[in-house]
PDB file of C-alpha atoms in Angstrom:
ATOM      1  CA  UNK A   1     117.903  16.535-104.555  1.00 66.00           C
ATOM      2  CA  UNK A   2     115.089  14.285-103.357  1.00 92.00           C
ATOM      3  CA  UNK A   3     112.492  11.982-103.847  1.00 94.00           C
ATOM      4  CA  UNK A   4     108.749  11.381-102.665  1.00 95.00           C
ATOM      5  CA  UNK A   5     107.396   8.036-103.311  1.00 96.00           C
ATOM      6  CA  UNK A   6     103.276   8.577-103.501  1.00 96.00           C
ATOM      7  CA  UNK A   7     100.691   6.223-103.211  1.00 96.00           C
ATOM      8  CA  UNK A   8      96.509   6.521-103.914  1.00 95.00           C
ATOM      9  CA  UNK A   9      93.717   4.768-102.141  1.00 93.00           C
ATOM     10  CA  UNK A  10      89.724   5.274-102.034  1.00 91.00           C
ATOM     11  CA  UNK A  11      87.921   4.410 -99.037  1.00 93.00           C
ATOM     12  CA  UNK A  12      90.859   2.882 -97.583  1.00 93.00           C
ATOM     13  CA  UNK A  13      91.890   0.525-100.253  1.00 96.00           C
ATOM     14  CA  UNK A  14      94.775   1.147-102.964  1.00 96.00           C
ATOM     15  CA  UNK A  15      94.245   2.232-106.262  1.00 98.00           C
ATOM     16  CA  UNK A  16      95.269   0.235-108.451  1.00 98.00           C
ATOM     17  CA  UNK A  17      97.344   1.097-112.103  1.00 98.00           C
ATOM     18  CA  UNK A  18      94.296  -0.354-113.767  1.00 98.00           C
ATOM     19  CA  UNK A  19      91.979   1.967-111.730  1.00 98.00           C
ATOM     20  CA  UNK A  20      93.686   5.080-112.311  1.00 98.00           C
ATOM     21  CA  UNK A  21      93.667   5.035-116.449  1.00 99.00           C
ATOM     22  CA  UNK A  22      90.319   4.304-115.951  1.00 98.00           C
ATOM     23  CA  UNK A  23      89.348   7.237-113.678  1.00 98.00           C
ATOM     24  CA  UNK A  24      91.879   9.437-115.549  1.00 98.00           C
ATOM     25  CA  UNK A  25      90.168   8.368-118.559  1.00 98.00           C
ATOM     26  CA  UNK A  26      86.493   8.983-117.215  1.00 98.00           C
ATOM     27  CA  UNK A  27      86.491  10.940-114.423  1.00 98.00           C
ATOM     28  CA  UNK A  28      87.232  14.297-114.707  1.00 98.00           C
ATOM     29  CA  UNK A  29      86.665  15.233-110.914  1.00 98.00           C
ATOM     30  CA  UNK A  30      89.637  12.523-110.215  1.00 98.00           C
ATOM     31  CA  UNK A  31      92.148  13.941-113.338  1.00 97.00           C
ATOM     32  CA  UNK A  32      91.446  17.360-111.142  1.00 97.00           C
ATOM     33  CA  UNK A  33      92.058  15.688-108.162  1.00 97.00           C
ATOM     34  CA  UNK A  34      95.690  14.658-108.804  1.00 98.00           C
ATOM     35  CA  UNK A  35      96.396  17.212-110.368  1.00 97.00           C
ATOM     36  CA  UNK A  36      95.837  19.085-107.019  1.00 97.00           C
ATOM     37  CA  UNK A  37      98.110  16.189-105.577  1.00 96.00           C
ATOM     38  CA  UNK A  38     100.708  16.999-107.742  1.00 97.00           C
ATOM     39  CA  UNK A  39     100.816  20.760-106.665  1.00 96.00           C
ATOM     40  CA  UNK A  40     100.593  19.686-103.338  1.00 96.00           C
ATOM     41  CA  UNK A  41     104.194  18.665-103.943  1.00 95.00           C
ATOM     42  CA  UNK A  42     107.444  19.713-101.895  1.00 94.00           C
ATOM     43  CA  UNK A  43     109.138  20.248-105.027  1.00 95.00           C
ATOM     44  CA  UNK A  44     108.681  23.800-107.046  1.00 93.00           C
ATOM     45  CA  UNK A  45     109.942  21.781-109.936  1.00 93.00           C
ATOM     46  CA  UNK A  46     109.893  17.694-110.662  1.00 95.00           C
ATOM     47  CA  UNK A  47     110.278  14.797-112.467  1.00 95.00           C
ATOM     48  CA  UNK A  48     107.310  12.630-112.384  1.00 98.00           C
ATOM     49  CA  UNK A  49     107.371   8.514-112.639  1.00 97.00           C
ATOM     50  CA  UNK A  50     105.682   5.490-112.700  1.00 98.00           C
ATOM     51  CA  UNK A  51     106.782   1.999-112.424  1.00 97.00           C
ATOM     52  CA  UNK A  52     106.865   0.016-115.817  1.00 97.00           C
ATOM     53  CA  UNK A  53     103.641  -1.483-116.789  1.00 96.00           C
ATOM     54  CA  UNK A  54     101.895  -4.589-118.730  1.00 96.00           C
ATOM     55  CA  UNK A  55      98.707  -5.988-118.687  1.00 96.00           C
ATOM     56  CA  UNK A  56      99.301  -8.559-116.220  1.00 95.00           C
ATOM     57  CA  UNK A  57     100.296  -5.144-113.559  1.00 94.00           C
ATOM     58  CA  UNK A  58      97.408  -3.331-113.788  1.00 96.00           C
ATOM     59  CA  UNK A  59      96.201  -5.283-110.540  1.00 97.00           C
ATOM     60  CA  UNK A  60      99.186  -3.778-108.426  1.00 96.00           C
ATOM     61  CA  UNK A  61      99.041  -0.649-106.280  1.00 97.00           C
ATOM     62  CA  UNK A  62      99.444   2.763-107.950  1.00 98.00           C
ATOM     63  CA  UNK A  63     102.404   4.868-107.427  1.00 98.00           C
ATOM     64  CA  UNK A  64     104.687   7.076-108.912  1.00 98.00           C
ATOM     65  CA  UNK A  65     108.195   9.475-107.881  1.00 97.00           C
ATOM     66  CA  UNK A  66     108.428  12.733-108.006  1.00 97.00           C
ATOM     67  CA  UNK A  67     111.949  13.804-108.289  1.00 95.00           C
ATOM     68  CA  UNK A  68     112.969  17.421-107.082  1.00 94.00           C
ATOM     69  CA  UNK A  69     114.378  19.178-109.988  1.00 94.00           C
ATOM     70  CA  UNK A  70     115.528  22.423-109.325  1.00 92.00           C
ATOM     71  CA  UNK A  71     116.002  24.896-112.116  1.00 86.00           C
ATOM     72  CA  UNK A  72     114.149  22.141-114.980  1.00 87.00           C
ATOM     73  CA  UNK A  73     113.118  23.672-118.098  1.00 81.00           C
ATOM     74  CA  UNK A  74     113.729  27.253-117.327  1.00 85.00           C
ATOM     75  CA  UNK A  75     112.475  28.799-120.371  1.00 88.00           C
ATOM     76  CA  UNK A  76     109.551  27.367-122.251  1.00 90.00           C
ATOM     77  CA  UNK A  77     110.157  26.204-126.009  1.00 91.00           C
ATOM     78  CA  UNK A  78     106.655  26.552-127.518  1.00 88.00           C
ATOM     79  CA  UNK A  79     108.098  25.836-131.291  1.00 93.00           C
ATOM     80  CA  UNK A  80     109.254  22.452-129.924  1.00 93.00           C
ATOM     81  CA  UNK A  81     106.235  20.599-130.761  1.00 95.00           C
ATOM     82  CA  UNK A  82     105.218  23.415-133.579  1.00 94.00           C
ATOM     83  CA  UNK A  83     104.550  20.831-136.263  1.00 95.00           C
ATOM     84  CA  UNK A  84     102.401  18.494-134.502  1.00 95.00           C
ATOM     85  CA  UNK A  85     100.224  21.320-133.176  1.00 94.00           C
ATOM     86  CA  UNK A  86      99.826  22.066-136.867  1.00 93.00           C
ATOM     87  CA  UNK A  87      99.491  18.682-138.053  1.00 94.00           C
ATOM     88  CA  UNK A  88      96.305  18.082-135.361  1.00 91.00           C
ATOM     89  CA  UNK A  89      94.614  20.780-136.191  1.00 83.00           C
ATOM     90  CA  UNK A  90      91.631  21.771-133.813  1.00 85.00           C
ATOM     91  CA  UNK A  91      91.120  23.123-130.233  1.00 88.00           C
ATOM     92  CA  UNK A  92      91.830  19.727-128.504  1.00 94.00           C
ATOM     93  CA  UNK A  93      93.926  21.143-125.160  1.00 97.00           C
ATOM     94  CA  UNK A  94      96.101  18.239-125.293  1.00 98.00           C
ATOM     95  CA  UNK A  95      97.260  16.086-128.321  1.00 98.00           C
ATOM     96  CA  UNK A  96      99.195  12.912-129.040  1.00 98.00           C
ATOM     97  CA  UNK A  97     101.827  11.819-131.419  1.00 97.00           C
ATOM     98  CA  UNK A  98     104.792   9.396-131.595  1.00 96.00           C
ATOM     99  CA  UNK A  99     108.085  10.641-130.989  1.00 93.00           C
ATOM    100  CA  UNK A 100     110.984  10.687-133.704  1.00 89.00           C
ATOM    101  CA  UNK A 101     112.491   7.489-132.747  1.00 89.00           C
ATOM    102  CA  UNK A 102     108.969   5.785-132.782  1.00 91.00           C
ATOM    103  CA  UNK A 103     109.426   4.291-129.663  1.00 92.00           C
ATOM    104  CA  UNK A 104     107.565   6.427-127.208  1.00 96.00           C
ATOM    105  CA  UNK A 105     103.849   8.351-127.586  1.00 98.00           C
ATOM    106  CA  UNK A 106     104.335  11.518-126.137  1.00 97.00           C
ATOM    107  CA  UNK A 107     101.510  13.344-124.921  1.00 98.00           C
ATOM    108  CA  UNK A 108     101.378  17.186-124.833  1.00 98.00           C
ATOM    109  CA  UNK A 109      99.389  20.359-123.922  1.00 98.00           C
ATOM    110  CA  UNK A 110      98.455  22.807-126.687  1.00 96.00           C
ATOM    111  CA  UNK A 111     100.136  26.325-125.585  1.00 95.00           C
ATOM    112  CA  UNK A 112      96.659  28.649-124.514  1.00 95.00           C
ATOM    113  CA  UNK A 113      97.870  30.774-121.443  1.00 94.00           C
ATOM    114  CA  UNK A 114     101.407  31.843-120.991  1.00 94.00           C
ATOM    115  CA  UNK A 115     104.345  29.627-121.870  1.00 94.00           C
ATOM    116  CA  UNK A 116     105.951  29.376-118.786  1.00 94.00           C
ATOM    117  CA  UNK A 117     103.068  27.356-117.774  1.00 96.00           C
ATOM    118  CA  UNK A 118     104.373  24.465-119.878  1.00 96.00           C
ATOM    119  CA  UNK A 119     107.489  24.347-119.258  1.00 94.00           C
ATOM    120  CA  UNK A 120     107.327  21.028-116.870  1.00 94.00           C
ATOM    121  CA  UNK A 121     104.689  18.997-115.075  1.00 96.00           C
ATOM    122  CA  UNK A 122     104.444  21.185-112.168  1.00 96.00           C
ATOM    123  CA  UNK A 123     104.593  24.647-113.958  1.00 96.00           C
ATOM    124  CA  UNK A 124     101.781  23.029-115.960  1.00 97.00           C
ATOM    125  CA  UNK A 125      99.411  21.831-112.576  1.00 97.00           C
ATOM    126  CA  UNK A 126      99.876  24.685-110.714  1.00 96.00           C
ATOM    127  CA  UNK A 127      99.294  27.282-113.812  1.00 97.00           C
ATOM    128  CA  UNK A 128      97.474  25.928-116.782  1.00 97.00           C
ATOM    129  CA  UNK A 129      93.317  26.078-117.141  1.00 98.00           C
ATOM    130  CA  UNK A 130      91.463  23.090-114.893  1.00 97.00           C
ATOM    131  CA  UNK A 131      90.061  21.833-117.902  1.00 97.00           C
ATOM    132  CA  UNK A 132      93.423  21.739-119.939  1.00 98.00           C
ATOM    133  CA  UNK A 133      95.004  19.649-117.083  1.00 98.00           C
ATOM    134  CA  UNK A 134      91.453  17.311-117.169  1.00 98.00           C
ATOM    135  CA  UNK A 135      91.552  16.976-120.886  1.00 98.00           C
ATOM    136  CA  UNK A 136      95.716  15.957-120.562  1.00 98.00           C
ATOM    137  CA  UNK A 137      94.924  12.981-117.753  1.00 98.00           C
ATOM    138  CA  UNK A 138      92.339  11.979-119.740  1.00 98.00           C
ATOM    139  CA  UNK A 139      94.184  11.476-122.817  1.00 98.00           C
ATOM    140  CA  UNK A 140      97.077   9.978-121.121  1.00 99.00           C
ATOM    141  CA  UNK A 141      94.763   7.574-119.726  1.00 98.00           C
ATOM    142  CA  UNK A 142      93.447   6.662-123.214  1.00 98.00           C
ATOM    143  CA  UNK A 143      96.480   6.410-124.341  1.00 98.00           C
ATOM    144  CA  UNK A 144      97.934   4.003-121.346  1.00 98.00           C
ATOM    145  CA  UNK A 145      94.454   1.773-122.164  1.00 98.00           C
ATOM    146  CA  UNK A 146      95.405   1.505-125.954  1.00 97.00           C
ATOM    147  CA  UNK A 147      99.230   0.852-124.869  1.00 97.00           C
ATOM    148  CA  UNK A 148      99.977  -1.335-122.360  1.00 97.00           C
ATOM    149  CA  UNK A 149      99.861  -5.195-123.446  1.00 96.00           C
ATOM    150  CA  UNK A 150     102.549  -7.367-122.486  1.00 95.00           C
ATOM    151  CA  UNK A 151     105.451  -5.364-123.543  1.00 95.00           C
ATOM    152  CA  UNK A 152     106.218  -2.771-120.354  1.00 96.00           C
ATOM    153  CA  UNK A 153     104.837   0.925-120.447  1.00 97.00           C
ATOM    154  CA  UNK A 154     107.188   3.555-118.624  1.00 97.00           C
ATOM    155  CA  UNK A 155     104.873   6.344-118.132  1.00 98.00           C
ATOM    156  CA  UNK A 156     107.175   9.989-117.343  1.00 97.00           C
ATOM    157  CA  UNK A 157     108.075  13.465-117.744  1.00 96.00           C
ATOM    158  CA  UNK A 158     111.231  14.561-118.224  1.00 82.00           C
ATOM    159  CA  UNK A 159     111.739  18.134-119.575  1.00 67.00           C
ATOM    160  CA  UNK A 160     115.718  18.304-119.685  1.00 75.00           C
ATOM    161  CA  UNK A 161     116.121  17.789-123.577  1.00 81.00           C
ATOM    162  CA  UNK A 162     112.631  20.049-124.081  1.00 88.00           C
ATOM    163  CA  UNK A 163     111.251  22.914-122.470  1.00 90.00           C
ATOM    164  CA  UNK A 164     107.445  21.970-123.273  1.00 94.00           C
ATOM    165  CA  UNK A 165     105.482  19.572-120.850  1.00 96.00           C
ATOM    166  CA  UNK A 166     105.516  15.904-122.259  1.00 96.00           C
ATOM    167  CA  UNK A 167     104.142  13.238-120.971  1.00 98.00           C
ATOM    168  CA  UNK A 168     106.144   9.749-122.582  1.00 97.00           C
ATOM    169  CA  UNK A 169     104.607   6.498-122.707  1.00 98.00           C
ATOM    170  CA  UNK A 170     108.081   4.790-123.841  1.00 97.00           C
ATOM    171  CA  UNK A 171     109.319   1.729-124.193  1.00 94.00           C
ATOM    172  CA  UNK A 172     112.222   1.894-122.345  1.00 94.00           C
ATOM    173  CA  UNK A 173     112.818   3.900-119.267  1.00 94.00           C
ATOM    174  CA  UNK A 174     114.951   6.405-120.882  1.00 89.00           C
ATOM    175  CA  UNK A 175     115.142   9.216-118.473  1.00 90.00           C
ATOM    176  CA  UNK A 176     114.398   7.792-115.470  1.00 94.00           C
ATOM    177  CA  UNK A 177     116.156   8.569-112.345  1.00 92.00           C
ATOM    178  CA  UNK A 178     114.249   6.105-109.797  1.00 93.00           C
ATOM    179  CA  UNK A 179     116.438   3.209-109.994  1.00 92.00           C
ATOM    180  CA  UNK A 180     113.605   0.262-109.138  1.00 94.00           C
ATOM    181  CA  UNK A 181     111.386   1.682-111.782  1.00 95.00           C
ATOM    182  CA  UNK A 182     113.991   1.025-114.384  1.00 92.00           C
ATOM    183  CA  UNK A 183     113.568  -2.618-113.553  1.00 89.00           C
ATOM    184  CA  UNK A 184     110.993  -4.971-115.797  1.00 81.00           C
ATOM    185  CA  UNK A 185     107.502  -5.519-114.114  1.00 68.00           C
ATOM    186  CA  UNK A 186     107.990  -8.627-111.395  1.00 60.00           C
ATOM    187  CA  UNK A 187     105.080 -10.855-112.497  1.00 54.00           C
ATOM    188  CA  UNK A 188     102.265 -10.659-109.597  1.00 50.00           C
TER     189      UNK A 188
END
């Protein structure tokens, strides 16, 4: 198994959650940037998690887990997210939708090189086109801005239930394996 516990700072001082939608949402040369960090990882496969989030935590340091996942999403199920690629029609590389239950936003890369490079989060960094991975952290960090209010954002991937990267804004922690991220946001 395993765990890495990661951290971000510029110019000596940590990012903070509110600095990180932002330059995921505008700055394409930092969206590249992690996703460099990301294949930089141990791990041939992972999990990938944040700590809950409100308004009132976007002051706090930045970090995330990445959770070694051996054998995760082995074989890539494009027709997974079939309808909503229809329904959002266009040559966006990444689109957005609500899940079934309503409860989560789930953010997901349109399929344009081979499959197996959306199977998971890391497949996906080390694999897919620069500018897909760009135009995902960039609409997970508009989606994070328009989210998180006072009610707690758990920001993941998961991949065991689907074989197609998604990235879940949920309300709930649903699949997360780091137990101190399950927790509610302390109040800073």
């Amino acid at each position: 198994a395993g765990t890495q516990l990661c951290r971000l700072q510029q110019d000596n001082r940590p990012l903070s959650f509110g600095d990180v939608i932002h330059l995921w949402r505008t700055n394409p040369e930092f969206a590249a940037f992690f996703a460099q960090l990301l294949v930089a990882s141990p791990y041939r496969d992972f999990r990938w998690e944040t700590p809950p989030l409100t308004i009132a935590s976007l002051g706090q340091s930045f970090e995330f887990a990445l959770h070694n996942s051996p054998g995760l999403a082995p074989f890539p199920q494009k027709t997974a997210f079939a309808p909503q690629f229809a329904a959002q029609p266009g040559n966006e590389p990444a689109i957005a939708f609500s899940n079934l239950g309503g409860d989560a936003i789930l953010v997901v890369p349109r399929p344009l090189v081979d499959d197996a490079h959306y199977r998971h989060l890391a497949s996906f960094c080390r694999g897919a086109p620069a500018e897909q991975q760009i135009a995902l952290w960039q609409l997970v960090g508009e989606q994070m801005a328009e989210r998180v209010g006072d009610r707690p954002v758990w920001l993941s991937t998961a991949g065991g239930g689907v074989a197609w990267l998604h990235v879940r804004l949920d309300d709930r922690p649903k699949y997360y394996r780091h137990g101190p991220y399950r927790q509610l946001p302390h109040r800073p």
